[in-house]
mmCIF file of C-alpha atoms in Angstrom:
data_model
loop_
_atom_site.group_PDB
_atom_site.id
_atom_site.type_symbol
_atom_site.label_atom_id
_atom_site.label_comp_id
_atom_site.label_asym_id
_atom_site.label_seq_id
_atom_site.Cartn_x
_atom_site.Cartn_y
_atom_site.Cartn_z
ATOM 1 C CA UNK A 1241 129.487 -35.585 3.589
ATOM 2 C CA UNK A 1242 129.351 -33.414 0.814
ATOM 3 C CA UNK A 1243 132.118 -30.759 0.795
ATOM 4 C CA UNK A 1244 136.016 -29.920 -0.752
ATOM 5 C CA UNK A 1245 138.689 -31.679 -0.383
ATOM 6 C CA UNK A 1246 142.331 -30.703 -1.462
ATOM 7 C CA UNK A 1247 145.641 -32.715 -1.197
ATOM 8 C CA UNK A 1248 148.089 -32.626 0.091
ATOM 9 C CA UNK A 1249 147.770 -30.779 2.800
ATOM 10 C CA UNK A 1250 151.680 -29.303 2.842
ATOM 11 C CA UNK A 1251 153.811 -29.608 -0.375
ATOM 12 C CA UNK A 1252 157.421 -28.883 -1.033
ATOM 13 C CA UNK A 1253 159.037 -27.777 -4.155
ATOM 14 C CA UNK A 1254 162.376 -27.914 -5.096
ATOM 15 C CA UNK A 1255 163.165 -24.904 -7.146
ATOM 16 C CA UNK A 1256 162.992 -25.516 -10.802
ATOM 17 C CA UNK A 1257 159.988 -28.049 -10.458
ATOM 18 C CA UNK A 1258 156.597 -27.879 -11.438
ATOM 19 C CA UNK A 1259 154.115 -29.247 -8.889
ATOM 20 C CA UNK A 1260 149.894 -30.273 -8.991
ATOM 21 C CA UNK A 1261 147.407 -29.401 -6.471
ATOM 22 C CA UNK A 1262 144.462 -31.715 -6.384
ATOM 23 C CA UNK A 1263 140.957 -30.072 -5.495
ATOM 24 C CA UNK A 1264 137.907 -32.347 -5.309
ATOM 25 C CA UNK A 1265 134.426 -31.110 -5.287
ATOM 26 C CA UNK A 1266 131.196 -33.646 -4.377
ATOM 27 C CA UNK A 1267 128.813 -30.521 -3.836
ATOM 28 C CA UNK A 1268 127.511 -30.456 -7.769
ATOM 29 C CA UNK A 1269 128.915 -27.241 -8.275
ATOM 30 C CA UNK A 1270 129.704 -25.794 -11.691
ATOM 31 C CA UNK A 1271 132.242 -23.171 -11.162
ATOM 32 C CA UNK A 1272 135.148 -23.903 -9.572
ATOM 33 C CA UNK A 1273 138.074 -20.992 -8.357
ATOM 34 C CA UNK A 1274 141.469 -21.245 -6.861
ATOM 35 C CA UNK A 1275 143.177 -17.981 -4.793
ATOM 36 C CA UNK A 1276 146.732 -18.063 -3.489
ATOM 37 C CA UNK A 1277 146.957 -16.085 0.069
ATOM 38 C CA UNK A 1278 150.495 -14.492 1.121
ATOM 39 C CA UNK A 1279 150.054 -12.826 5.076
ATOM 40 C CA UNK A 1280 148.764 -9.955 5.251
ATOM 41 C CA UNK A 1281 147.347 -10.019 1.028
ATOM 42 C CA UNK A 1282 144.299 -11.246 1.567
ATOM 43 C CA UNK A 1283 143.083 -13.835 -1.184
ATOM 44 C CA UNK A 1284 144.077 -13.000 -5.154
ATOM 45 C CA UNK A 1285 142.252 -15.465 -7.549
ATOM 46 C CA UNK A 1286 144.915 -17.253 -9.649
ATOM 47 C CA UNK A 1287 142.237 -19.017 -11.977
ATOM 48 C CA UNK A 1288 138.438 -19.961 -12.190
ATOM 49 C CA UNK A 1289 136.065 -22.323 -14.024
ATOM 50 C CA UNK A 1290 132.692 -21.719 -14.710
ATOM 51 C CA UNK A 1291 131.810 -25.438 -16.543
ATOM 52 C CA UNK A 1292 133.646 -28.094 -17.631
ATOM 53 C CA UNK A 1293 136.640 -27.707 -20.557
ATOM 54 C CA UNK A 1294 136.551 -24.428 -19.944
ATOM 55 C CA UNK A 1295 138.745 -21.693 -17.396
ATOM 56 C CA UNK A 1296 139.652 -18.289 -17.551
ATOM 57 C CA UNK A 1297 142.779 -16.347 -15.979
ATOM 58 C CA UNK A 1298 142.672 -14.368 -12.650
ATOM 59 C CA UNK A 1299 144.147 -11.758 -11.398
ATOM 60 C CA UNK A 1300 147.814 -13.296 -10.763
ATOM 61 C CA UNK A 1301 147.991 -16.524 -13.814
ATOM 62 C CA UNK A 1302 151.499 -15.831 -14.574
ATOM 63 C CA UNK A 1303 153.249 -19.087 -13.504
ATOM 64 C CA UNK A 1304 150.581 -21.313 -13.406
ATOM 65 C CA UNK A 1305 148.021 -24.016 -15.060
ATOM 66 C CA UNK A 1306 144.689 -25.523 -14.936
ATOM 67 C CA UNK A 1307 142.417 -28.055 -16.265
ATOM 68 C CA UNK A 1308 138.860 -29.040 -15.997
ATOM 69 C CA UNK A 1309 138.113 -32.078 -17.834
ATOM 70 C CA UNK A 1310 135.887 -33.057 -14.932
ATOM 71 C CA UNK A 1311 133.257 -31.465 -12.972
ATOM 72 C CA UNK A 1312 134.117 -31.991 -9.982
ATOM 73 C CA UNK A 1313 138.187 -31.582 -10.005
ATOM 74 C CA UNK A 1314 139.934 -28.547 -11.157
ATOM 75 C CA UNK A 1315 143.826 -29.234 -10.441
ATOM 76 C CA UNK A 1316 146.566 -26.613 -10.697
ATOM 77 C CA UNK A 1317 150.351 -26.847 -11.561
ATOM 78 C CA UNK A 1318 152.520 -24.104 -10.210
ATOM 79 C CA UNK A 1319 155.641 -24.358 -12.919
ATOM 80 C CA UNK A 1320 158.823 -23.635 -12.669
ATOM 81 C CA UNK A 1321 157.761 -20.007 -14.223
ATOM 82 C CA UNK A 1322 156.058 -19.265 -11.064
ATOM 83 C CA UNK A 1323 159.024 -16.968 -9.146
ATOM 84 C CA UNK A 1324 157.765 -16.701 -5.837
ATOM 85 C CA UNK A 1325 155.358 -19.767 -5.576
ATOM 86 C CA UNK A 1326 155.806 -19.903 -1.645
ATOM 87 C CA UNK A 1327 152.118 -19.551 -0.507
ATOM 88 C CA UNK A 1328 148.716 -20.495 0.670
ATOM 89 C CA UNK A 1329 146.862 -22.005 -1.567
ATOM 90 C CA UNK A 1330 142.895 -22.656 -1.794
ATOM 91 C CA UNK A 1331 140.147 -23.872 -3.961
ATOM 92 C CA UNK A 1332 136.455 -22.917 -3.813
ATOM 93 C CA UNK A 1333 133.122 -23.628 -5.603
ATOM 94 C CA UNK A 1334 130.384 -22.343 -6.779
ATOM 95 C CA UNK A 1335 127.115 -23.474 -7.592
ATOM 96 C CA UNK A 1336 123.478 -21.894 -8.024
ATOM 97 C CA UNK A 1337 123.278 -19.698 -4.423
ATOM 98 C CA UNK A 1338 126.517 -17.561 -5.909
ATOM 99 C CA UNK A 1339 128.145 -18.346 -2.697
ATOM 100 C CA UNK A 1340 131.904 -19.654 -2.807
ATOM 101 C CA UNK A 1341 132.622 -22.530 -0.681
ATOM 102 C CA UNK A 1342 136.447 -22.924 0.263
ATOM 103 C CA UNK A 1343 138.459 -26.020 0.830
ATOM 104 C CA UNK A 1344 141.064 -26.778 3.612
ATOM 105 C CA UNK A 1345 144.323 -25.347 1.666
ATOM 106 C CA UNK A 1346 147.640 -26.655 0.501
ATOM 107 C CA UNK A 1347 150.497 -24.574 2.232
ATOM 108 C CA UNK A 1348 153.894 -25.020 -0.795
ATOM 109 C CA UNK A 1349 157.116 -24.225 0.566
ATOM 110 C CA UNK A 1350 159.712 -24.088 -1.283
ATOM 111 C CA UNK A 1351 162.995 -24.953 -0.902
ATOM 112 C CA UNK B 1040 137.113 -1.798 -10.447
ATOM 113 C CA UNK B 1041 135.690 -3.207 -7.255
ATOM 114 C CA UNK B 1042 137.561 -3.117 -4.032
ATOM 115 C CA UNK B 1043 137.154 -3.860 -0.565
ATOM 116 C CA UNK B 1044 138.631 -2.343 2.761
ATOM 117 C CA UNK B 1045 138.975 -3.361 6.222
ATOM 118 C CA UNK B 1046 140.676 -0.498 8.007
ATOM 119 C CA UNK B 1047 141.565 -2.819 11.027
ATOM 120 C CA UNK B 1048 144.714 -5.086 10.718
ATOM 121 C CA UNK B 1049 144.760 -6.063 13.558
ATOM 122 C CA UNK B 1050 141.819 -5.779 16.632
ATOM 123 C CA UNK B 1051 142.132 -7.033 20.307
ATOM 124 C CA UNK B 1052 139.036 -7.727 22.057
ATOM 125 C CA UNK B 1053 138.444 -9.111 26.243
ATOM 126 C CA UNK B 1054 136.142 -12.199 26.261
ATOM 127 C CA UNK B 1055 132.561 -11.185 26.817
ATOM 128 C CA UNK B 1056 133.489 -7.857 25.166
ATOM 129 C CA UNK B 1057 131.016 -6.431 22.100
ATOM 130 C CA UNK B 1058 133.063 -6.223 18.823
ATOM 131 C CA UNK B 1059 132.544 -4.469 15.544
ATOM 132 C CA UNK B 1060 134.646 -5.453 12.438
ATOM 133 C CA UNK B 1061 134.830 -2.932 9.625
ATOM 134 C CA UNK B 1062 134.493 -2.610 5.908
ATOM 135 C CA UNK B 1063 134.017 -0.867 3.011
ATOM 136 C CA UNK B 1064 133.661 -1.749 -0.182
ATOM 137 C CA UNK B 1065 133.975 -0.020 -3.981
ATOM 138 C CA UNK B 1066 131.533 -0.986 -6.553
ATOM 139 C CA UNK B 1067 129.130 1.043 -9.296
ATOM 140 C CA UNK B 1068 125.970 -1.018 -8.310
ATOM 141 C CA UNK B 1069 124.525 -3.157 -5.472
ATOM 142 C CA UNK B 1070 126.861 -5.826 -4.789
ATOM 143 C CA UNK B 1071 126.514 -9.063 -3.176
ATOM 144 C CA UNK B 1072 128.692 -9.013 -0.134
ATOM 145 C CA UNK B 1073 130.277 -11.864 2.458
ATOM 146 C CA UNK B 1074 131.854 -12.221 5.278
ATOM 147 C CA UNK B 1075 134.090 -15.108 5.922
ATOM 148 C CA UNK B 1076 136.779 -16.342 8.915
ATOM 149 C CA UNK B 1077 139.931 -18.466 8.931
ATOM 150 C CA UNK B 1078 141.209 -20.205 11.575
ATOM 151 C CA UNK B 1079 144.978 -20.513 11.520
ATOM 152 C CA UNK B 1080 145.936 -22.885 8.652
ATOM 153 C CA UNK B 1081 142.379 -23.789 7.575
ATOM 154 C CA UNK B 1082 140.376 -23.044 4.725
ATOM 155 C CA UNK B 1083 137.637 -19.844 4.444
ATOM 156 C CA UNK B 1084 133.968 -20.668 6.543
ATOM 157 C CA UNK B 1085 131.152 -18.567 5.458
ATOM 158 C CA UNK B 1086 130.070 -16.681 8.943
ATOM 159 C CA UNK B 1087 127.104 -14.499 6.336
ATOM 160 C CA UNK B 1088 126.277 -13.108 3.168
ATOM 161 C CA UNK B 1089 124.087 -10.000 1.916
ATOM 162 C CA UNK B 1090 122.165 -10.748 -1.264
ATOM 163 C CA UNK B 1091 119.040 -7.948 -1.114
ATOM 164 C CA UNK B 1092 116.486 -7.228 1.255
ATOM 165 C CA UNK B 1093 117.095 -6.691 4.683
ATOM 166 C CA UNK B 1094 120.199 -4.761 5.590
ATOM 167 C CA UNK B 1095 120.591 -6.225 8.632
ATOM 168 C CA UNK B 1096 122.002 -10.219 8.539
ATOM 169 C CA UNK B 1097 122.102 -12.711 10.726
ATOM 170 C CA UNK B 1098 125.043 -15.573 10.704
ATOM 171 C CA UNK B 1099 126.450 -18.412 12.306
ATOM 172 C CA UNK B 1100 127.972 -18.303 15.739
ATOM 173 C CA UNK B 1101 126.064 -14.991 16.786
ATOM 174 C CA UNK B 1102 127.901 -12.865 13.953
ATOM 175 C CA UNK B 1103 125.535 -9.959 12.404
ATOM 176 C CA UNK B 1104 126.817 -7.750 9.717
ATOM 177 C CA UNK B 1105 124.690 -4.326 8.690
ATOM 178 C CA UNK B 1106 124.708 -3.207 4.969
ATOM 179 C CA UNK B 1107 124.772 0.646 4.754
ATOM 180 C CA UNK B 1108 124.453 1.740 1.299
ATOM 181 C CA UNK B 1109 125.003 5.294 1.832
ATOM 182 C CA UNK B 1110 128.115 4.361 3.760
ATOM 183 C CA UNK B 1111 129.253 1.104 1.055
ATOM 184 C CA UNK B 1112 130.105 -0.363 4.615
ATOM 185 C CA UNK B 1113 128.782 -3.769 5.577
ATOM 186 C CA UNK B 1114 130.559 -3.659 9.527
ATOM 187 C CA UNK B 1115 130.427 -7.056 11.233
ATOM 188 C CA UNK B 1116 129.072 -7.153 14.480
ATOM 189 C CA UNK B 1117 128.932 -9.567 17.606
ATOM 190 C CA UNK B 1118 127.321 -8.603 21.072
ATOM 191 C CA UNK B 1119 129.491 -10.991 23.584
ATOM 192 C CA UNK B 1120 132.972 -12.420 22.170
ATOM 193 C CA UNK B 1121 134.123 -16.041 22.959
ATOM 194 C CA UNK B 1122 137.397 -16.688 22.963
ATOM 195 C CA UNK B 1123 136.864 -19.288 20.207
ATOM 196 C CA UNK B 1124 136.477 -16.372 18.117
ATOM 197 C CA UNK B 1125 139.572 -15.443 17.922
ATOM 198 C CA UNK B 1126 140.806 -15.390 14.035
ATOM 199 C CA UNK B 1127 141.179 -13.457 11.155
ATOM 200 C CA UNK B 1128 138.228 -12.416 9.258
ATOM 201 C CA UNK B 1129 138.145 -11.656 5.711
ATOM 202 C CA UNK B 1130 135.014 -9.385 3.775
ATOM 203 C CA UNK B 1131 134.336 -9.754 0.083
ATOM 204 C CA UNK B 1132 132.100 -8.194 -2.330
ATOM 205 C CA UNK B 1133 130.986 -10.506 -5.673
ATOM 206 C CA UNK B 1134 130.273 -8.833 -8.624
ATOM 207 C CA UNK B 1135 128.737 -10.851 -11.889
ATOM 208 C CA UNK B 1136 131.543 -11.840 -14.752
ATOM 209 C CA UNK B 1137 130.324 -10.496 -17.443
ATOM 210 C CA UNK B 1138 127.862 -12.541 -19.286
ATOM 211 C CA UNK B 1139 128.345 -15.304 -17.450
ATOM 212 C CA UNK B 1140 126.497 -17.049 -13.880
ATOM 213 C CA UNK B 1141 129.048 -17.313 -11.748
ATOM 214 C CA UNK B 1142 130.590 -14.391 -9.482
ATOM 215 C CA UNK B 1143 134.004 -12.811 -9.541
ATOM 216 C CA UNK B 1144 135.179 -12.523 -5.269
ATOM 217 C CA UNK B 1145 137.374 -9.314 -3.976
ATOM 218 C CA UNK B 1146 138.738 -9.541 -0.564
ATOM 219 C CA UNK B 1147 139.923 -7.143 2.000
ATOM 220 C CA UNK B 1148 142.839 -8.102 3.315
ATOM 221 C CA UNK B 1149 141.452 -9.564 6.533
ATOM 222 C CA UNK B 1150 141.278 -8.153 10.231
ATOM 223 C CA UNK B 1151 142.995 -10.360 12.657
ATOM 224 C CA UNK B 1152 141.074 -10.631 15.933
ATOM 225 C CA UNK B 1153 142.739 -11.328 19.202
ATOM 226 C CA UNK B 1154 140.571 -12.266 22.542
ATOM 227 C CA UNK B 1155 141.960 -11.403 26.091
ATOM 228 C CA UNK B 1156 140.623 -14.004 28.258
#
């Protein structure tokens, strides 16, 4: 089945820690985006990738990382610069139709 | 900038009722616009999209959305509700990065929908 996958499912930071989400893509797709959703925000994109080794900034970046070395992963690391990192978090892609395809979420809690 | 509104936090609905789901949206040009709904804790499924051509769309689970140009609405519609449909629903307009081929997503901030049974 193609599709995105993301992992884990719920994470837990203590505070001071950085922390990776994984998303996984098998759907070919060269861009790649990830949004953090609070209740009652709606989605804010915290990073996006159009191709390989290379990513720009979102709206909210401040406190966080990406890479794309491969095509079909784009991981992010919410550091320890990241104040209020409690949220939602979701990855979509992209490819040729311009449509965004999302993945199941990580909820981070921290504690 | 673009921006996108759904006036309706929060909408309750009885099974077998007709619901409409607003929104309006910001932009200079012709955008492409989405609709999308989240079940609690899950990720974003695509319900329809508006790329050009007709204004009227047709998407999964016997959703509809208009696009009104004069209005910058693009309402989502559904004739009989199921109580499966109960969720929150999110619009988004996608306007092109700039000289690039991928698309830059604005959301509302979602309408959650309640259904009576």
């Amino acid at each position: 089945d193609g599709g995105i996958t993301q992992s884990p499912k719920y994470l837990f930071r203590k505070e001071g820690q950085n922390v990776t989400l994984s998303c996984e893509q098998n759907l070919n797709h060269d861009a790649m985006y990830w949004y953090r959703q609070d209740p009652g925000q709606g989605l804010r994109l915290i990073y996006y990738s159009q191709i390989v080794n290379d990513f720009q900034k979102g709206d909210i970046a401040e406190g966080y990382s990406v890479s794309r070395e491969k095509k079909e992963s784009f991981p992010l690391t919410v550091t320890s610069a990241q104040k209020n990192p409690t949220a939602f978090y979701l990855c979509a892609s992209s490819g040729e139709t311009d449509t965004q395809y999302f993945g199941p979420g990580t909820r981070l809690t921290v504690l | 900038a673009q921006s996108v509104t759904q006036p309706d936090i929060h909408i309750t609905v009885s099974e077998g009722a007709s619901l409409e789901l607003r929104c309006n949206y910001s932009y200079g040009a012709t955008p492409y616009l989405f609709w999308y709904v989240q079940s609690p804790g899950q990720g974003l499924q695509l319900l329809l999209k508006y790329f050009s051509g007709d204004t009227l769309v047709q998407g999964i689970k016997g959703f509809e959305a208009e696009f009104k140009r004069s209005q910058s609405s693009f309402n989502l519609r559904k004739p009989s509700v199921h109580w499966s449909d109960a969720a929150e629903y999110f619009c988004a307009v996608a306007v092109p990065y700039s000289g690039a081929g991928s698309y830059q997503l604005t959301f509302g901030k979602g309408t959650k929908l309640s259904v009576i049974p």
